[in-house]
Amino acid sequence: MLVSVIDIHQKKIVINSIITIKGWVKSKRSSKLGICFIHLYDGSHLSPVQIIANKKLFNYENEILMLTTGCSIIVTGKLVDSFGKKQKVEIFALNIKVIGWIENPNQYPLSLKKHTNEYLRSVSHLRSRSNFIGSVSRIRNCLFQSLHAFLNSKKYYWVPTPIITAINAEGAGDMFKVSTFDFSKTPKKKSGEVDFSKDFFGKETFLTVSGQLTLETYACSMSKVYTFGPTFRAENSNTKRHLSEFWMLEVEASFFDLSDLIKLVKKIFKHSIKVVLNSCISEIMFFEKKYNLKIINKLEKVLSEKIIEVEYSEIIQILKKSKKSFSNSVFFGLDLNSEHEKYIVDTYFDSPVIIKNFPKEIKAFYMRLNKDNKTVASIDMLVPGIGEIVGGSQREERIEILDDRFFELKLNKKNYWWYRDLRKYGTVPHSGFGLGFERLLQYITGISNIKDAIPFPRTIRNSQF
Ligand code: 4AD
Ligand code: MG
């Protein structure tokens, strides 16, 4: 019977069964009594399984004793109760086949030594072999699957929105260009400008910064939809919370106002925490130890408390009254910087916070104008240690007001003709949000640098492979 490490830890295998297991050597220790203890992992669980190999195995001297960390093996043996204290069961090996050796074990980049996170990033093709990145990967997978399952259970349809796009969904910000031009001889118009009509798509195209606008088209027919994919930003931010390529969950629902949206954000956030606590507790305990943080307490506290909602205007008052001196002065209209966000969530509230109704000047064109004509029906959710993890709003469904916003922001409304069509043909109040998936992972696990929350991080001047 072929089994995996997690089957054994979850007690799915009856004692005395003869089983086969495939994986890699985590560590090996041999005793003088002709017994060798091998810890084998296969990625399915944080804790390896112990294999007992004795000298009766035909390849004991020539192969088993030569095994080093990282070798791949297939073991057939009997699952038995362990005499040792560190594990309940172990496998008494009847046969061990060595599949792959480690070339120059002394130079193996993932030997048993403790490695720093920075070092692991320099070997990102091997780092998933470490307990750290293995644990992140299992939690990431669990969270991803559970978000799909949650939305599916609430009858949201999954709509994959395009990655290549001709519009800037946020109306501003730097985008990566997509082109098949030979940059040494780009076709030019008479005016000297690049002639994108000769490019692959016949116009200038980019990698998307958000699937929101195209997602809205489906929300205006399927009612409740979401998209979940890679998103690209060419911003020059080399921080612990910025990636150039990150994953975003974007949800959009018709007949939803801002308060419906806030309820949904809270539900999804708490659901994510619950799922990880229920399904990945060994990994979370590993992170508690690694970062010396009380992660479980923090998460349980979030689950048991109401998530705070505060008006943007109140946030400005809180910042003004604080004794802290900020390098950027505080006024109504300020686009909160990380120093302000930090004060609000880390110091003042010490918990996640949803800020709502921001001034229209600092938000995108599509957010719905409030009655005060000054603010838009928007939210940002901030969490301690990271800052913003969710951005969302009710969308402007009134075409005249949308057109005014295009005008104010000097955006060419012709480029948004199809977006305007949604407001012309059966317009409907609708709302949506975007959740930064890696930032959510960072918050739940305590991972300090976002580069460790994604398998192959892309940041400014860094794109290994
Ligand atoms: O606040 P943002 O820019 O919102 C939008 O893009 C909306 N169109 C979403 C929507 O309403 N459908 O981005 C949403 C979230 C942020 O709150 C943050 O968590 C994450 O995306 N994010 C990043 N994560 C990692 N690296 C970056 N460079 C990020 N930029 C935004
Ligand atoms: Mg935002």
PDB file of C-alpha atoms and ligand atoms in Angstrom, residues 363 380 388 391, ligand 2:
ATOM      1  CA  LYS A 363      -9.218  57.311  -4.306  1.00  0.00           C
ATOM      2  CA  ASP A 380      -9.403  49.909   3.443  1.00  0.00           C
ATOM      3  CA  GLU A 388      -3.491  47.573   4.221  1.00  0.00           C
ATOM      4  CA  GLY A 391      -9.134  47.831  -0.588  1.00  0.00           C
TER       5      GLY A 391
HETATM    6 MG    MG B   2      -5.558  50.320  -1.811  1.00  0.00          MG
END
